[in-house]
Short mmCIF file of N, CA, C and O in Angstrom, two decimals:
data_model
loop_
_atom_site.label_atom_id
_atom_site.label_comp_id
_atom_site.label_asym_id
_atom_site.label_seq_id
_atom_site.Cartn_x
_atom_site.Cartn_y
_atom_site.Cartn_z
N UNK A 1 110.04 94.28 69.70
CA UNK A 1 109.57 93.56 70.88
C UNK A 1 109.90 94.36 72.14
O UNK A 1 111.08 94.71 72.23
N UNK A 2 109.11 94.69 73.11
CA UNK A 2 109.36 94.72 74.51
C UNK A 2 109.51 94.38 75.28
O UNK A 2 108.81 93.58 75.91
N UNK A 3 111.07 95.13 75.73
CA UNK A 3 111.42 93.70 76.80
C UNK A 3 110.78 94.05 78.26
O UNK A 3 110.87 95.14 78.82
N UNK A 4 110.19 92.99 78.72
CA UNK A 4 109.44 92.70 80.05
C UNK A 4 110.48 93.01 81.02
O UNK A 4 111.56 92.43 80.86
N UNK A 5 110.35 93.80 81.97
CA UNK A 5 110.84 94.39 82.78
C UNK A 5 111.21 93.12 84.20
O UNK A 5 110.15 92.71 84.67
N UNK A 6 112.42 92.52 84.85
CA UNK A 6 112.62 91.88 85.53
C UNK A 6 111.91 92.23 86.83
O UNK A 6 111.96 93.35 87.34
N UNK A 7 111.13 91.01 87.41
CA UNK A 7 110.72 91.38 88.78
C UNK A 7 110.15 89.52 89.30
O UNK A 7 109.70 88.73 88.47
N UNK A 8 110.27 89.25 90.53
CA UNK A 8 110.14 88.26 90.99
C UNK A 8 108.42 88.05 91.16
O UNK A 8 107.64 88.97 91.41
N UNK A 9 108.09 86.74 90.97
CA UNK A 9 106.97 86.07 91.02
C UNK A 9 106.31 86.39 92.07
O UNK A 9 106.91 86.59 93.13
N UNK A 10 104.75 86.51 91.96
CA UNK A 10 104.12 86.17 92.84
C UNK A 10 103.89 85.38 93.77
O UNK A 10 102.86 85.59 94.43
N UNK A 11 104.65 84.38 94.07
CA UNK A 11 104.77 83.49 95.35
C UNK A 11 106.27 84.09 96.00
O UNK A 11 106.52 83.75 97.15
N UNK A 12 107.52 85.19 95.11
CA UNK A 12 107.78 85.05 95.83
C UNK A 12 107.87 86.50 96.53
O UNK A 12 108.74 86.92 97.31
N UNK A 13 106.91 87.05 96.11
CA UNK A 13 106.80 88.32 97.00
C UNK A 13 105.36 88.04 97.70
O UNK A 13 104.69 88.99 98.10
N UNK A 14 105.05 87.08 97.80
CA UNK A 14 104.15 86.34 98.94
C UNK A 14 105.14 86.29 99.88
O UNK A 14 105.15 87.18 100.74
N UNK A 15 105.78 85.62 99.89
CA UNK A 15 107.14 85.09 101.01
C UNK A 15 107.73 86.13 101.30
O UNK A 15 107.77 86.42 102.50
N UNK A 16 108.19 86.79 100.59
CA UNK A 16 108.78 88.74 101.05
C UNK A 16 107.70 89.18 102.13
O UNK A 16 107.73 89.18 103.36
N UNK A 17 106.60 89.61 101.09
CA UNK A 17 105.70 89.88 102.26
C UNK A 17 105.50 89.71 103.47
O UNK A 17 105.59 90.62 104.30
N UNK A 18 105.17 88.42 103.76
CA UNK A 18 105.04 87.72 104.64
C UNK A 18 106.39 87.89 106.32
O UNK A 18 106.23 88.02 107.54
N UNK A 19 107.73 87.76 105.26
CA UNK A 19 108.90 88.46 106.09
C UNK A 19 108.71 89.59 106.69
O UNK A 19 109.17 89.60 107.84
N UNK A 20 108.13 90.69 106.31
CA UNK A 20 107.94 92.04 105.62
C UNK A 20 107.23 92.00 107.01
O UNK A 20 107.88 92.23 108.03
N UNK A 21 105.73 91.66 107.04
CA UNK A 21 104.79 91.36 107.66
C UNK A 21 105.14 91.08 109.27
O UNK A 21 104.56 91.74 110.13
N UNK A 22 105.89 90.32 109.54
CA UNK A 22 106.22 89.51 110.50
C UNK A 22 107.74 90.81 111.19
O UNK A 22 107.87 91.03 112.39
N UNK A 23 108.62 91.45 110.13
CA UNK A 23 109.50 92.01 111.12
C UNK A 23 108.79 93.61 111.16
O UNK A 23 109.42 94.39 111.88
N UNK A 24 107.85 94.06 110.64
CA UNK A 24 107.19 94.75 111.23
C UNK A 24 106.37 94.64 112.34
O UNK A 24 106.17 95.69 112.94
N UNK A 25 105.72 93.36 112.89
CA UNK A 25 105.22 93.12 113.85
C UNK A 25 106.00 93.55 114.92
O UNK A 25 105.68 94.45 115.70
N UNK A 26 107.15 92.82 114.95
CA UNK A 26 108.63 92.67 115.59
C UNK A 26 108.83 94.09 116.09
O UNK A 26 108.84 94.39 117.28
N UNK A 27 109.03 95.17 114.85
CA UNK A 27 109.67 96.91 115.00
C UNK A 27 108.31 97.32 115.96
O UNK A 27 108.39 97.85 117.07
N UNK A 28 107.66 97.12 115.59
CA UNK A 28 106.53 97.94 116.13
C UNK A 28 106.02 97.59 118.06
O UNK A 28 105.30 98.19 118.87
N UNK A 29 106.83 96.37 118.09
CA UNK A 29 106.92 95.78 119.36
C UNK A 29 107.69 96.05 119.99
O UNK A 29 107.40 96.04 121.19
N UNK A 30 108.90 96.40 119.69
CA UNK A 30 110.06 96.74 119.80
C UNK A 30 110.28 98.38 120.29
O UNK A 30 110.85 98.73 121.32
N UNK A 31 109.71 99.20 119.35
CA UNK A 31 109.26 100.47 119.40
C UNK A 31 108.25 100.57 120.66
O UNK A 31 108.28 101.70 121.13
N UNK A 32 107.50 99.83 121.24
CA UNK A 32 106.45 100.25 122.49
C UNK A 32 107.77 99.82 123.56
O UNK A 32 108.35 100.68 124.23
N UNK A 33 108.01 98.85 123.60
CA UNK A 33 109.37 98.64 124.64
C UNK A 33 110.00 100.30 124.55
O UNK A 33 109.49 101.14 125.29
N UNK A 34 110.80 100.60 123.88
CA UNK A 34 111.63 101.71 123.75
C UNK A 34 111.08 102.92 124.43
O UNK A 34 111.63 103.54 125.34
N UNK A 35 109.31 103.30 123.61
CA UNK A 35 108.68 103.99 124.21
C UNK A 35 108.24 104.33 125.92
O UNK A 35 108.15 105.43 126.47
N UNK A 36 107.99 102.79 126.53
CA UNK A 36 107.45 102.56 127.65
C UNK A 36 108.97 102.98 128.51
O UNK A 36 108.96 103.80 129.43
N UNK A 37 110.24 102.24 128.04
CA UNK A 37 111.55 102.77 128.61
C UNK A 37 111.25 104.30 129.03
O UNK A 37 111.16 104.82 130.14
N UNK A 38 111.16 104.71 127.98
CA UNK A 38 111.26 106.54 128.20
C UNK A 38 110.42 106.32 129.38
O UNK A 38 110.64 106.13 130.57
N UNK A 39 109.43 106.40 128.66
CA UNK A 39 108.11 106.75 130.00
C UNK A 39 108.38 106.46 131.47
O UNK A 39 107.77 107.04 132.37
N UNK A 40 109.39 105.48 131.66
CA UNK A 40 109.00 104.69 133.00
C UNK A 40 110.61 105.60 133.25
O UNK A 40 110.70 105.86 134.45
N UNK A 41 111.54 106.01 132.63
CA UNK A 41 112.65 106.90 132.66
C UNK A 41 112.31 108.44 133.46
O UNK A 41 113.23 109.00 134.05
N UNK A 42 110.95 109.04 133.41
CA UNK A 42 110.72 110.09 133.46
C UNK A 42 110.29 110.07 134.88
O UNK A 42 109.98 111.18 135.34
N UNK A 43 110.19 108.96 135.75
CA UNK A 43 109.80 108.56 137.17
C UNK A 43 110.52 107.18 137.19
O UNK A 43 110.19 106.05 136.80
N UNK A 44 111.74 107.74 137.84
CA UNK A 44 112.83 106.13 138.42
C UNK A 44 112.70 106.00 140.03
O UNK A 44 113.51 105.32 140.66
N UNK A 45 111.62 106.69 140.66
CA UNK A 45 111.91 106.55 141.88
C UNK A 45 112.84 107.06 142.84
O UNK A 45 113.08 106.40 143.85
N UNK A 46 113.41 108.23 142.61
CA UNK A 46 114.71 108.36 143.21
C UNK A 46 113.89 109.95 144.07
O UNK A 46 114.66 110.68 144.70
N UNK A 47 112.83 110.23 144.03
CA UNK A 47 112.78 111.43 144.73
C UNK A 47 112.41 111.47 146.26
O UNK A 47 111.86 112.35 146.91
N UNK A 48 112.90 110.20 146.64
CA UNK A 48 112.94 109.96 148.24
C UNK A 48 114.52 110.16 148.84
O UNK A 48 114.83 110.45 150.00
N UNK A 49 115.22 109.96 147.96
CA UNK A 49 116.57 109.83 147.97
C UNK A 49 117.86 110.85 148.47
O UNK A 49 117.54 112.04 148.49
N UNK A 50 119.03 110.61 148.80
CA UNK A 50 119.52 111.78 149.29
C UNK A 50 119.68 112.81 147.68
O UNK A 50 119.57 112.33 146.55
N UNK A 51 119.90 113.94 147.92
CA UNK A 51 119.79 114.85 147.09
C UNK A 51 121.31 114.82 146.18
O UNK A 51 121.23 115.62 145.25
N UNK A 52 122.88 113.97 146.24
CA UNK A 52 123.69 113.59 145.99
C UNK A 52 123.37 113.05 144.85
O UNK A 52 123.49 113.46 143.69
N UNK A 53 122.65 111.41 145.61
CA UNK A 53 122.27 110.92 144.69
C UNK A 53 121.47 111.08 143.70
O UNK A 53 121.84 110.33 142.80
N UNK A 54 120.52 111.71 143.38
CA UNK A 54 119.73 112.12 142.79
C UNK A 54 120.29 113.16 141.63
O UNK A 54 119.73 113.32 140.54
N UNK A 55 121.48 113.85 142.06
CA UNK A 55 122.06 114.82 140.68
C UNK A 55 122.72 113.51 140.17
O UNK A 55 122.52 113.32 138.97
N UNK A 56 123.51 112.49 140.87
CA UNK A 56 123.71 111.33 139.96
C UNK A 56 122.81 110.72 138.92
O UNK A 56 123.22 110.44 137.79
N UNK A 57 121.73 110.55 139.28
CA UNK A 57 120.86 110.20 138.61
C UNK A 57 120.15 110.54 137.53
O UNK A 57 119.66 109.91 136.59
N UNK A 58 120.20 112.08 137.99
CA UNK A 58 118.91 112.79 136.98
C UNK A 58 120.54 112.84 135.17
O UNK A 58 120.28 112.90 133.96
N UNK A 59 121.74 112.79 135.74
CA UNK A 59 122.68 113.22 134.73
C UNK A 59 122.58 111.62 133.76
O UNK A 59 122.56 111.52 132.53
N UNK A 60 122.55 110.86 134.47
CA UNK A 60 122.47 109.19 133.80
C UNK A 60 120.80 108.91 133.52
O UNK A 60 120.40 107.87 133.00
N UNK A 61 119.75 110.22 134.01
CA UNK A 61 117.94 109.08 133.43
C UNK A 61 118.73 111.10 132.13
O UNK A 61 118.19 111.14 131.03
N UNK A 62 119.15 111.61 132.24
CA UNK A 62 119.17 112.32 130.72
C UNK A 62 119.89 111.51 129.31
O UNK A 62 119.38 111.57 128.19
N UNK A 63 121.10 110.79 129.60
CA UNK A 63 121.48 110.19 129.17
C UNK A 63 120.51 109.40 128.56
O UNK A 63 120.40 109.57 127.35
N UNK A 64 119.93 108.77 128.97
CA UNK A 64 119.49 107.25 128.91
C UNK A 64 117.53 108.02 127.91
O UNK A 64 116.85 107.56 127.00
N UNK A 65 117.40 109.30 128.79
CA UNK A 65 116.43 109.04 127.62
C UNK A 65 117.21 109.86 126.27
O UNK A 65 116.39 109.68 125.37
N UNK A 66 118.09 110.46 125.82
CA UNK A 66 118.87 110.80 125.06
C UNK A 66 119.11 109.33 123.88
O UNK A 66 119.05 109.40 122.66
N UNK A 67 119.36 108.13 124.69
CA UNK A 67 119.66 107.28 124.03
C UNK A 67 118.59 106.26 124.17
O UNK A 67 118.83 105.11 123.79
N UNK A 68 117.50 106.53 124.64
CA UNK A 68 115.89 105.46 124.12
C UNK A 68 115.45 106.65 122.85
O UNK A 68 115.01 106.16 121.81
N UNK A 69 115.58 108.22 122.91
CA UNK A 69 115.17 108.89 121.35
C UNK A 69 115.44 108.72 120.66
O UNK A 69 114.85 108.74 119.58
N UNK A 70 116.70 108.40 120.95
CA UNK A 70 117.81 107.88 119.36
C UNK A 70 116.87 106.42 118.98
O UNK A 70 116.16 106.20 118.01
N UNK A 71 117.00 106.07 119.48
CA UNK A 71 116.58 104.57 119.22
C UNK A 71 115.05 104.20 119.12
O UNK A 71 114.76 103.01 119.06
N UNK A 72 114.00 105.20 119.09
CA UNK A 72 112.82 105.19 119.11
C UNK A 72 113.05 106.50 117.37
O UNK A 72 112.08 106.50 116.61
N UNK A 73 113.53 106.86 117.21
CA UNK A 73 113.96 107.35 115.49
C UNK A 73 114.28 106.66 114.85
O UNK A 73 113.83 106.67 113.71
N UNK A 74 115.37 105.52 115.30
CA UNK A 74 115.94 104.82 113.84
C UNK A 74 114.86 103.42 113.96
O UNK A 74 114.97 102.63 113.03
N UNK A 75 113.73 103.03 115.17
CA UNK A 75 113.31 102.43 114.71
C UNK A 75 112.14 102.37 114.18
O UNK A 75 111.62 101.34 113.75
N UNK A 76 111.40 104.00 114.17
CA UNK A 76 110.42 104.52 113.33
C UNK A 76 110.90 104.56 112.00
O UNK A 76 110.09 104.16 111.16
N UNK A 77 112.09 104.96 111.55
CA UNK A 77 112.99 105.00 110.33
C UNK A 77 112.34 103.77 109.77
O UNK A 77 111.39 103.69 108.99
N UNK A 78 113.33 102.48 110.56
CA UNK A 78 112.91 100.90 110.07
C UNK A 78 111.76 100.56 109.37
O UNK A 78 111.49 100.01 108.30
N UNK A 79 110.76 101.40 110.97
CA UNK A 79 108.97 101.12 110.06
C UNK A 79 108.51 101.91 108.90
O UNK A 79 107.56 101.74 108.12
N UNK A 80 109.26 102.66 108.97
CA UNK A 80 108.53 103.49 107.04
C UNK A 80 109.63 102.54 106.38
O UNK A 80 108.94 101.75 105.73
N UNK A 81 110.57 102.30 106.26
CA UNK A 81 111.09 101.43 105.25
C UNK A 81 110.83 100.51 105.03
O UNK A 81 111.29 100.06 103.98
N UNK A 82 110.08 99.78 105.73
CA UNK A 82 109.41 97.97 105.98
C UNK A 82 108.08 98.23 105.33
O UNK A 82 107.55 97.39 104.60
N UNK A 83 107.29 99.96 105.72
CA UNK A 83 105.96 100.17 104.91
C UNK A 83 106.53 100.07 103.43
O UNK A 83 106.13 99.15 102.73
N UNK A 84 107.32 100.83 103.01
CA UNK A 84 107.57 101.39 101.81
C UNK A 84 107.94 100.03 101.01
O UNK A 84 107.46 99.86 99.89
N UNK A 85 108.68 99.21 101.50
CA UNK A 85 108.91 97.62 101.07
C UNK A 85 107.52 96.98 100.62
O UNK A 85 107.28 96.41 99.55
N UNK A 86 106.79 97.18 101.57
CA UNK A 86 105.54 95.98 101.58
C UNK A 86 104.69 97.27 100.20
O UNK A 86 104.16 96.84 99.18
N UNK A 87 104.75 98.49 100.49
CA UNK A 87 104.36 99.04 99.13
C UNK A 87 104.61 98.68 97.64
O UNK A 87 103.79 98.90 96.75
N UNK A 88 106.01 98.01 97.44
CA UNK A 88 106.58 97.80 96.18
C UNK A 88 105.88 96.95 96.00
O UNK A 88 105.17 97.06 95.00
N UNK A 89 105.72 95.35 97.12
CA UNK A 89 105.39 94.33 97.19
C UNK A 89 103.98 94.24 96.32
O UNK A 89 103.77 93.51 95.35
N UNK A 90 103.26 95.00 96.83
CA UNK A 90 101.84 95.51 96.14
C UNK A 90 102.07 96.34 94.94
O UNK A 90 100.99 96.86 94.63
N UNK A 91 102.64 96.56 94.44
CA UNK A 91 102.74 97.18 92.81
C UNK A 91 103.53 96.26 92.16
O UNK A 91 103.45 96.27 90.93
N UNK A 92 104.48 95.24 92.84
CA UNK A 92 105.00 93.85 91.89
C UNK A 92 106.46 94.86 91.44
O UNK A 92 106.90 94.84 90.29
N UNK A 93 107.11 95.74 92.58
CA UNK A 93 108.54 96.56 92.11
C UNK A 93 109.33 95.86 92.95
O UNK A 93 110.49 95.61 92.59
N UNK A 94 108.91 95.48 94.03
CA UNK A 94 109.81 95.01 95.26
C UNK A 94 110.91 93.49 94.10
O UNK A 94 110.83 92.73 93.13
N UNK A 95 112.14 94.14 95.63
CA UNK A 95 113.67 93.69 94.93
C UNK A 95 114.42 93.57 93.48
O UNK A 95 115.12 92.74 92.91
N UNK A 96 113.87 94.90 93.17
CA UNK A 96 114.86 95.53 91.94
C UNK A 96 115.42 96.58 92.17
O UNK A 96 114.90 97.67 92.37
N UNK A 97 116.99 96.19 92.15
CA UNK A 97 117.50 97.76 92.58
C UNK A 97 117.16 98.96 92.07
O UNK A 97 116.44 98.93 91.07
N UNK A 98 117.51 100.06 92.53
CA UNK A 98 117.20 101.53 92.29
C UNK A 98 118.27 102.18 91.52
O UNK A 98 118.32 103.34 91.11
N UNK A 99 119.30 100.99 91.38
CA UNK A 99 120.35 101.67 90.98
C UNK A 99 120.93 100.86 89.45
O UNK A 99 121.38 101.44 88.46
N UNK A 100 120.75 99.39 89.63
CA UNK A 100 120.85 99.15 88.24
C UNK A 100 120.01 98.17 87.46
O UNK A 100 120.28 97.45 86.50
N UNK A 101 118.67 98.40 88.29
CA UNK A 101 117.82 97.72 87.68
C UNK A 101 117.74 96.58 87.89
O UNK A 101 116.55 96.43 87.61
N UNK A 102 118.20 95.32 88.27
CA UNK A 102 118.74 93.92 88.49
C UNK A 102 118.00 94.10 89.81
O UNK A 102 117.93 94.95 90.69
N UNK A 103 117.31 92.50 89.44
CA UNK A 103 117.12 91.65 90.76
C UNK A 103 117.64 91.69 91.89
O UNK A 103 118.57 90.88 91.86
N UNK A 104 117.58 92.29 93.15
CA UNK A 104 118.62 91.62 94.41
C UNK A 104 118.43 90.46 94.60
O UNK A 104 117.55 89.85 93.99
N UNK A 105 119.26 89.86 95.55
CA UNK A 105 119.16 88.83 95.56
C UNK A 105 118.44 88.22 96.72
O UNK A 105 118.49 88.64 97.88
N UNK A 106 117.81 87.27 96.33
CA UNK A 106 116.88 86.49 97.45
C UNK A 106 117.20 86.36 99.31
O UNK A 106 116.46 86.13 100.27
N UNK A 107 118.44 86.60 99.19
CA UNK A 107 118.87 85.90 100.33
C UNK A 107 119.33 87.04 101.01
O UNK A 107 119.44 87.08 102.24
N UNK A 108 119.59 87.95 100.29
CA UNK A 108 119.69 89.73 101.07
C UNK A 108 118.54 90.38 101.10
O UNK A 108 118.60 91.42 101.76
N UNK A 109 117.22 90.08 100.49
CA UNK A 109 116.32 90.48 100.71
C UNK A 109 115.58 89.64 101.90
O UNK A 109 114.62 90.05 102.55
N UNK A 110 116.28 88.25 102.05
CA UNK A 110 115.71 87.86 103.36
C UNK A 110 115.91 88.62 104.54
O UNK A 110 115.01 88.91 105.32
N UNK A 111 117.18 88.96 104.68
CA UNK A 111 117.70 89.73 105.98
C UNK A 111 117.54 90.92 105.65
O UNK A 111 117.70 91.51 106.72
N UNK A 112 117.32 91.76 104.79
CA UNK A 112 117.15 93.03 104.58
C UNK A 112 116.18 93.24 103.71
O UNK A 112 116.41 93.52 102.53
N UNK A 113 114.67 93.07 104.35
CA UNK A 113 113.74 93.23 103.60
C UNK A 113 113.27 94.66 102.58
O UNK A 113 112.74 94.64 101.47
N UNK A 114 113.64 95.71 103.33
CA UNK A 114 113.42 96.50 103.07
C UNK A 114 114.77 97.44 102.14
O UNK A 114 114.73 98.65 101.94
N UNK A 115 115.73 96.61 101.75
CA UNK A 115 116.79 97.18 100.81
C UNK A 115 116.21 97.21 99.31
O UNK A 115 115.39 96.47 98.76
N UNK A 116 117.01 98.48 98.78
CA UNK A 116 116.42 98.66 97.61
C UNK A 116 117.42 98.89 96.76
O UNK A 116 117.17 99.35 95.64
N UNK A 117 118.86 98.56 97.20
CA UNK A 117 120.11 98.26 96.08
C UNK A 117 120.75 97.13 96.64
O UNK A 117 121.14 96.86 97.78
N UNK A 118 120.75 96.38 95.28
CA UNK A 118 121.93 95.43 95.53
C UNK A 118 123.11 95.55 95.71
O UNK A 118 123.86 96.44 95.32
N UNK A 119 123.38 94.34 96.51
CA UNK A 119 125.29 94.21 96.87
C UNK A 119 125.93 95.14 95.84
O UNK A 119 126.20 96.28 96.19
N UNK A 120 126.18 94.74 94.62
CA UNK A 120 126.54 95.03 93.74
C UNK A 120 126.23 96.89 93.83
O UNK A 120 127.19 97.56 94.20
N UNK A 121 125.24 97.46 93.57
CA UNK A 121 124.93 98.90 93.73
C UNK A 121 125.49 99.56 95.18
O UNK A 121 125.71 100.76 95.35
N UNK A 122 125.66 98.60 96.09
CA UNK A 122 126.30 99.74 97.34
C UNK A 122 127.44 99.47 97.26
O UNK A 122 128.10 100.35 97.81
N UNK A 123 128.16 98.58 96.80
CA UNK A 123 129.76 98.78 96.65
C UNK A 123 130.22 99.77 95.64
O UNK A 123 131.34 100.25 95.81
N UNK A 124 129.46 100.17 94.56
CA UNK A 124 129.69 101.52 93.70
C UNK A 124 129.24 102.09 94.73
O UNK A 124 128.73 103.05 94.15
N UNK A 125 128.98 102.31 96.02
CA UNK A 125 128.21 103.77 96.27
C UNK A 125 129.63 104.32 97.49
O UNK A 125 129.75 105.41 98.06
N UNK A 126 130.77 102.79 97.57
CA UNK A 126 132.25 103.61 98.76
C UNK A 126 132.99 104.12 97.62
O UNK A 126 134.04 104.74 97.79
#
């Protein structure tokens, strides 16, 4: 006999999906904010200003777009992992770990849609 390979129902990777669906909306909204930051970073208004101020400035708008890149990466990161989620979702793989095969669990795949080891698999991984 062959044993049938564990994977959650079709209603409930409807409901994954659907999560899936909805915090990608979210990243991708999130990501134009970040973007538009930069943009509006690259003209702060300061070139009327005394010339003091302005080396103040230009050292804190480097900073600052230094730290909207960072943060416009990890949340492009997010969106291929939220694609790659909603991919499993559509082949019927989504929330089985990668590591020991087993179900994750429902309620970590709520908040972490896009995880692909269970609790259990990232505590072998410290």
């Amino acid at each position: 006999m062959i044993e049938e390979k564990m994977r959650y129902s079709d209603a409930d990777l409807a409901e994954f999906k659907e999560i899936i669906i909805n915090k990608m909306d979210k990243a991708k909204a999130d990501l134009e904010l970040i973007k538009s930051a930069y943009m509006n970073d690259l003209n702060n208004g300061t070139d009327d200003t005394s010339p003091t101020f302005k080396a103040f400035e230009e050292g804190s708008e480097t900073m600052s777009k230094e730290a909207n890149s960072q943060l416009a990466i990890r949340q492009e990161k997010f969106l291929r992992d939220l694609k790659n989620a909603l991919f499993r979702v559509e082949n019927k793989t989504y929330g089985v770990c990668k590591v020991t095969g087993k179900l994750i669990g429902k309620d970590r795949l709520r908040v972490v849609p896009h995880a692909t080891m269970s609790i259990e698999a990232k505590n072998m991984q410290r």
